[in-house]
Tab-separated table of C-alpha atoms in Angstrom:
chain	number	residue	atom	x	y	z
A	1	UNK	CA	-72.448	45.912	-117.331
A	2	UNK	CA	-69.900	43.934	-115.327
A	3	UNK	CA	-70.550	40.620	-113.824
A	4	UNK	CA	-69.836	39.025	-109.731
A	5	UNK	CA	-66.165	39.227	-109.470
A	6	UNK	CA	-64.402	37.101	-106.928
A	7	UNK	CA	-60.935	37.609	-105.240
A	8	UNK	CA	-58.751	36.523	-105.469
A	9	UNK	CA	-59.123	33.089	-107.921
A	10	UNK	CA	-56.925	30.992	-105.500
A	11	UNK	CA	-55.516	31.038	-102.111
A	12	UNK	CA	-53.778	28.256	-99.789
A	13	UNK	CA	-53.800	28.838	-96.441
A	14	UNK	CA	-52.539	27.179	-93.324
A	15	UNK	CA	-54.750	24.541	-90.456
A	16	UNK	CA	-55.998	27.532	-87.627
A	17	UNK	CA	-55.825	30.939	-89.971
A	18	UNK	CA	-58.262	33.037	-91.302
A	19	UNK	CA	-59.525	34.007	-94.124
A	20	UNK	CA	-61.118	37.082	-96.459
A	21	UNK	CA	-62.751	36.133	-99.405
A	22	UNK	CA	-64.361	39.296	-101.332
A	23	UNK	CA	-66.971	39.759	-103.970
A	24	UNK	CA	-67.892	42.497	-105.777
A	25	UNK	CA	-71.702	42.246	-107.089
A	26	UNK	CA	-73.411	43.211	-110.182
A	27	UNK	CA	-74.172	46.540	-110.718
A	28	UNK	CA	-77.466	47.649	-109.323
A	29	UNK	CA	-77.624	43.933	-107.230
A	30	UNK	CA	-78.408	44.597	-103.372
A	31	UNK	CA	-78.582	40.899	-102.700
A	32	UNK	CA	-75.456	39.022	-101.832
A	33	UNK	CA	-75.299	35.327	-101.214
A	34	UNK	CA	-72.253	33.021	-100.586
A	35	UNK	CA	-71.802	29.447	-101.206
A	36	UNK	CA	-69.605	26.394	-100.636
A	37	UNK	CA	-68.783	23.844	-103.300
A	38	UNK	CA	-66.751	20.958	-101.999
A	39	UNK	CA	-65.104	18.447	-105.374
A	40	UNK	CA	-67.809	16.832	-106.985
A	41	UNK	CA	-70.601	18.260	-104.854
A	42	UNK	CA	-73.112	21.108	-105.305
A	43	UNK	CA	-72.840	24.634	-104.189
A	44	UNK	CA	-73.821	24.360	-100.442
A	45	UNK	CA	-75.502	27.886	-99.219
A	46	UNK	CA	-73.827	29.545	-96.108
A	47	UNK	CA	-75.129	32.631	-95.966
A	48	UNK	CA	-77.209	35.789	-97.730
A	49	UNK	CA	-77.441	39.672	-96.933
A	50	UNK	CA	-79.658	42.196	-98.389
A	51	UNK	CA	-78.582	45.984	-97.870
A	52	UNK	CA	-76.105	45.172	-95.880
A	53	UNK	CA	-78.260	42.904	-93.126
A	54	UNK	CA	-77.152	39.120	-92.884
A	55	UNK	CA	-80.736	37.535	-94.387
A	56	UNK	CA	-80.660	33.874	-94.388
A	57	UNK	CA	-77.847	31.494	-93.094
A	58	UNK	CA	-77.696	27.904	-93.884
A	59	UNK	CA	-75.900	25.030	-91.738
A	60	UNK	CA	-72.439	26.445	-91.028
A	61	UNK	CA	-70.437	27.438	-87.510
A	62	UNK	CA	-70.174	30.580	-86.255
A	63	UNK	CA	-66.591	30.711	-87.767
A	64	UNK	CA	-67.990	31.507	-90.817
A	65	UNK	CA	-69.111	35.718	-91.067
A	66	UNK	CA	-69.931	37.844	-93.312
A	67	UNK	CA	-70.081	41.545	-94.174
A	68	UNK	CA	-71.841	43.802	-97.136
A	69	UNK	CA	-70.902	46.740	-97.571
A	70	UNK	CA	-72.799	50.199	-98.788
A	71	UNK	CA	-71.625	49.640	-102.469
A	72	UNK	CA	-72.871	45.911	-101.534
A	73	UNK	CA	-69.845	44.291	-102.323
A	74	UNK	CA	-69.191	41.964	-99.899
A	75	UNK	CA	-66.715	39.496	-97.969
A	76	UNK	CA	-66.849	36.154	-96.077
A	77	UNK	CA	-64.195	35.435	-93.762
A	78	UNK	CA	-63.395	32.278	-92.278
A	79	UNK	CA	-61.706	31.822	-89.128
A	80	UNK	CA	-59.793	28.790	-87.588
A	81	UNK	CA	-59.524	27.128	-90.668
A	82	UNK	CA	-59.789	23.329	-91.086
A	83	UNK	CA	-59.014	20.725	-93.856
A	84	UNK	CA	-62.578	20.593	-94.614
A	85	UNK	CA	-63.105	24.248	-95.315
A	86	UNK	CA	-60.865	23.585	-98.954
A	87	UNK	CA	-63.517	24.117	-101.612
A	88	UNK	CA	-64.557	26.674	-104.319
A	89	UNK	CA	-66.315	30.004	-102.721
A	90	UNK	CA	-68.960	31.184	-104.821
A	91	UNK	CA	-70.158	34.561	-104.523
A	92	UNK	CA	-73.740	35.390	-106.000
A	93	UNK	CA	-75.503	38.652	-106.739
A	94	UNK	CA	-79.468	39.317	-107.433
A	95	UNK	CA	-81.478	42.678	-108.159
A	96	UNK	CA	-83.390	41.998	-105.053
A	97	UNK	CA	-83.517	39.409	-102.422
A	98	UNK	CA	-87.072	37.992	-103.796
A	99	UNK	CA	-86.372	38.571	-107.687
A	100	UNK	CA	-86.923	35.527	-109.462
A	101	UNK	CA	-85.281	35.525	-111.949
A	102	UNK	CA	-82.404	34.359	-109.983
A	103	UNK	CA	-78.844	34.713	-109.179
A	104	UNK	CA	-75.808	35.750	-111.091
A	105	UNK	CA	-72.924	33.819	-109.719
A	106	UNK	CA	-68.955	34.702	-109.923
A	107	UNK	CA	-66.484	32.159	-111.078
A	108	UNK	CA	-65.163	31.422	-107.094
A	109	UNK	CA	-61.824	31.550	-104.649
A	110	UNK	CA	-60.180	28.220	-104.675
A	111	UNK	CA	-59.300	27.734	-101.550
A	112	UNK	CA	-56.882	24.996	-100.160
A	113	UNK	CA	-56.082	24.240	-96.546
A	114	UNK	CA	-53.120	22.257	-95.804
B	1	UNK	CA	-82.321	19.081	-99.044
B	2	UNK	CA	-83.012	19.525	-102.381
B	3	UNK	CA	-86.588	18.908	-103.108
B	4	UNK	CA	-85.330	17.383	-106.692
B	5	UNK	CA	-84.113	14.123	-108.330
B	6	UNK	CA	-82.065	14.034	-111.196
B	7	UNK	CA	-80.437	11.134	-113.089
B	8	UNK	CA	-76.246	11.285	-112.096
B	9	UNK	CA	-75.283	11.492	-115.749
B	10	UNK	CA	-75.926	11.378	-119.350
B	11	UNK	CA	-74.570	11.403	-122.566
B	12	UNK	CA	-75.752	13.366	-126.019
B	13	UNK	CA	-73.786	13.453	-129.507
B	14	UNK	CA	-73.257	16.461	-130.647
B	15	UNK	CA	-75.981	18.164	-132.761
B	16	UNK	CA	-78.477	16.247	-131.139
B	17	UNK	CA	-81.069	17.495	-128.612
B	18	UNK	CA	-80.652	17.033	-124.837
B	19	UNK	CA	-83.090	15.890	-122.720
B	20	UNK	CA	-82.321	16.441	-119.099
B	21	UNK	CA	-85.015	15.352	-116.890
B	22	UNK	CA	-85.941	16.495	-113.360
B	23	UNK	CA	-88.271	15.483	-110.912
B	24	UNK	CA	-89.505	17.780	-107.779
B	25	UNK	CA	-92.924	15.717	-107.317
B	26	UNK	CA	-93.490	17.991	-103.561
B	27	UNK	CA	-93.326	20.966	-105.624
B	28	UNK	CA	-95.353	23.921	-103.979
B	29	UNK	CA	-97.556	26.520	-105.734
B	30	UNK	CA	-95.508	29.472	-105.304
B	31	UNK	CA	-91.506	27.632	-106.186
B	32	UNK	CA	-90.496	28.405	-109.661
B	33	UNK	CA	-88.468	25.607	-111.315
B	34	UNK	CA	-84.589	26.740	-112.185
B	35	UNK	CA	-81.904	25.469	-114.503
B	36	UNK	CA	-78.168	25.871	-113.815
B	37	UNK	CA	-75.253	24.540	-115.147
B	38	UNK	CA	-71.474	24.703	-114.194
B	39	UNK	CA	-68.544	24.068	-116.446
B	40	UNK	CA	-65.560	23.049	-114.795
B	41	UNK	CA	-64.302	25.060	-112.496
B	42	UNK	CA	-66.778	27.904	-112.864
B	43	UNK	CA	-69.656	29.045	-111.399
B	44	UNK	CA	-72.950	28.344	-111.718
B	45	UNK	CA	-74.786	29.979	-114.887
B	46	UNK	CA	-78.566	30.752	-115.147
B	47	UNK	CA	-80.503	29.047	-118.023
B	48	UNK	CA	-83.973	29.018	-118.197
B	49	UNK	CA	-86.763	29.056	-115.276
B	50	UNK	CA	-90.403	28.674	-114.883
B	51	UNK	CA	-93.639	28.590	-112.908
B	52	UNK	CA	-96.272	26.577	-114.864
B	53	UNK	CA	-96.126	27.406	-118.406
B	54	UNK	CA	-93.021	26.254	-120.967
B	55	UNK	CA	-90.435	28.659	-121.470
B	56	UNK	CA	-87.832	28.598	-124.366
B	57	UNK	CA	-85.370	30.867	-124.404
B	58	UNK	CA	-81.895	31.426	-126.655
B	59	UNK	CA	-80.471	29.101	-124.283
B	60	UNK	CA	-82.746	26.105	-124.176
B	61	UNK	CA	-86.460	24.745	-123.596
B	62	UNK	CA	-87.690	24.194	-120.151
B	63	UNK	CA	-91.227	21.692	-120.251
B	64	UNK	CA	-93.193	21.206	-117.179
B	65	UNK	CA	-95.312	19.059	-116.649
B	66	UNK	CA	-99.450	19.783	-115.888
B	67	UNK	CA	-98.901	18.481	-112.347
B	68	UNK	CA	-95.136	20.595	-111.786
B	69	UNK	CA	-94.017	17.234	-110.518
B	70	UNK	CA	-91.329	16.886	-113.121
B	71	UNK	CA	-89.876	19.199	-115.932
B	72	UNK	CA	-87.293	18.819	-118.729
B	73	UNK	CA	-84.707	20.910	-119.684
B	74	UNK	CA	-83.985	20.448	-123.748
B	75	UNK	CA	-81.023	21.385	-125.175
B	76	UNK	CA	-81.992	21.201	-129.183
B	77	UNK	CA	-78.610	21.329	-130.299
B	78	UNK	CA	-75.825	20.105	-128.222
B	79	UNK	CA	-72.546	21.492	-128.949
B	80	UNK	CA	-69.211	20.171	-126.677
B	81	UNK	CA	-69.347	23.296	-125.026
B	82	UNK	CA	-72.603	22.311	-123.572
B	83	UNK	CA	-70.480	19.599	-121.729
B	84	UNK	CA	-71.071	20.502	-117.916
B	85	UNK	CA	-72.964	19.897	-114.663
B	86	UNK	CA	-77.026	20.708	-115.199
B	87	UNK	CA	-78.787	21.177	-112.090
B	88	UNK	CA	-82.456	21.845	-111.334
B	89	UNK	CA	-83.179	23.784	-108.640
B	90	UNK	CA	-87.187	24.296	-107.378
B	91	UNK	CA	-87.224	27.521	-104.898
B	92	UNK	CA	-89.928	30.145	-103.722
B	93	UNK	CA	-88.956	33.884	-104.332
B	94	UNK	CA	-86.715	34.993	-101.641
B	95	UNK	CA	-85.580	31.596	-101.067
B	96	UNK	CA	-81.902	30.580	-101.098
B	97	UNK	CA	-80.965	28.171	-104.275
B	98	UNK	CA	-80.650	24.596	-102.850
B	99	UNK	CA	-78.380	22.733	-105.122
B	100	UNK	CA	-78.587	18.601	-105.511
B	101	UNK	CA	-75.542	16.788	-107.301
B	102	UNK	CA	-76.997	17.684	-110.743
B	103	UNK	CA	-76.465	15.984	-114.040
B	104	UNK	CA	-73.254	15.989	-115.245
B	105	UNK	CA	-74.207	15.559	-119.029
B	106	UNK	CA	-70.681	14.987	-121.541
B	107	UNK	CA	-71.576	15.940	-125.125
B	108	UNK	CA	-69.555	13.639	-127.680
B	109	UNK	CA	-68.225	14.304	-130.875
């Protein structure tokens, strides 16, 4: 049984472009949340979707979207970068969006802004 | 917010238990309490959670309190690959995970 997978492990992007970040869940996981973890801070939650519906968004702009997709993998794209978007994307898969036993998170996209 | 307090950091020798403490003291009925940790530079990983009762599993010991307003997460034999940030995390089922700055325990030889 494979784990959340994350691509890719880095990127460094330019001030004003956008960006795909792409997860591929745990088998059998219909759940998909996304988080971002600035340096020496916790994971901060953006957003969640459930079979393929955006379910829960936390306190980011618009510029931040999301897709899941049939297979529930899923991407987060970021447009109009800024400085403060560098941080470590973490992708996160559950059975179900009100299983309790939690999340299974990927190892992240580094991402850098310069 | 996160609805928890934890201490910034601690220290355990190696071989030794550790005792991470947490404290979510407007805990609700229906929020399970959850440990994570994260070793540098990778993503969260799933320990232990409960509602009421202890829990132990291969991992570690989670103890909470009668009142759920604090728990402690016991690591009964540290190893330096325990060396990472702990983080409690109280949340109702369906919730999102709301992560605090965590514990950021260093396990010394």
């Amino acid at each position: 049984e494979t784990g959340v997978t994350q691509s890719p492990t880095h990127l460094i992007k330019t001030r004003g472009q956008q960006v795909t970040l792409r997860c591929s869940s745990q088998s059998g996981h219909n759940t998909v949340s996304w988080y971002q973890q600035a340096l020496g801070q916790g994971p901060q939650f953006i957003f969640q979707y459930y079979r393929e519906e955006e379910n829960g968004r936390g306190n980011f702009p618009p510029r931040f979207s999301g897709l899941q997709f049939p297979n529930y993998s899923s991407e987060l794209n970021v447009n109009a970068l800024e400085l403060d978007d560098s941080a470590l994307y973490l992708c996160a898969s559950s059975l179900n969006v009100g299983y309790h036993y939690g999340y299974t998170f990927g190892s992240g996209t580094r991402l850098t802004v310069v | 917010d996160a609805k928890t307090t934890q201490p910034p950091s601690m220290d355990c020798a190696e071989g030794r238990a550790a005792n991470l403490p947490c404290n979510h003291s407007t805990i609700s009925g229906n929020e399970y309490v959850y440990w994570y940790r994260q070793i540098h530079s990778q993503g969260p990983q799933y320990i232990i959670h409960g509602l009421k009762n202890n829990e132990t599993n291969e991992m570690a010991s989670l103890i909470i309190t009668e009142d759920r307003k604090s728990s402690t997460l016991i690591l009964p034999h540290a190893t330096l690959r325990d060396t990472a940030v702990y983080y409690c995390i109280v949340r109702e089922d369906g919730q999102n995970f709301v992560f605090g700055p965590g514990t950021r325990l260093s396990v010394l030889p």
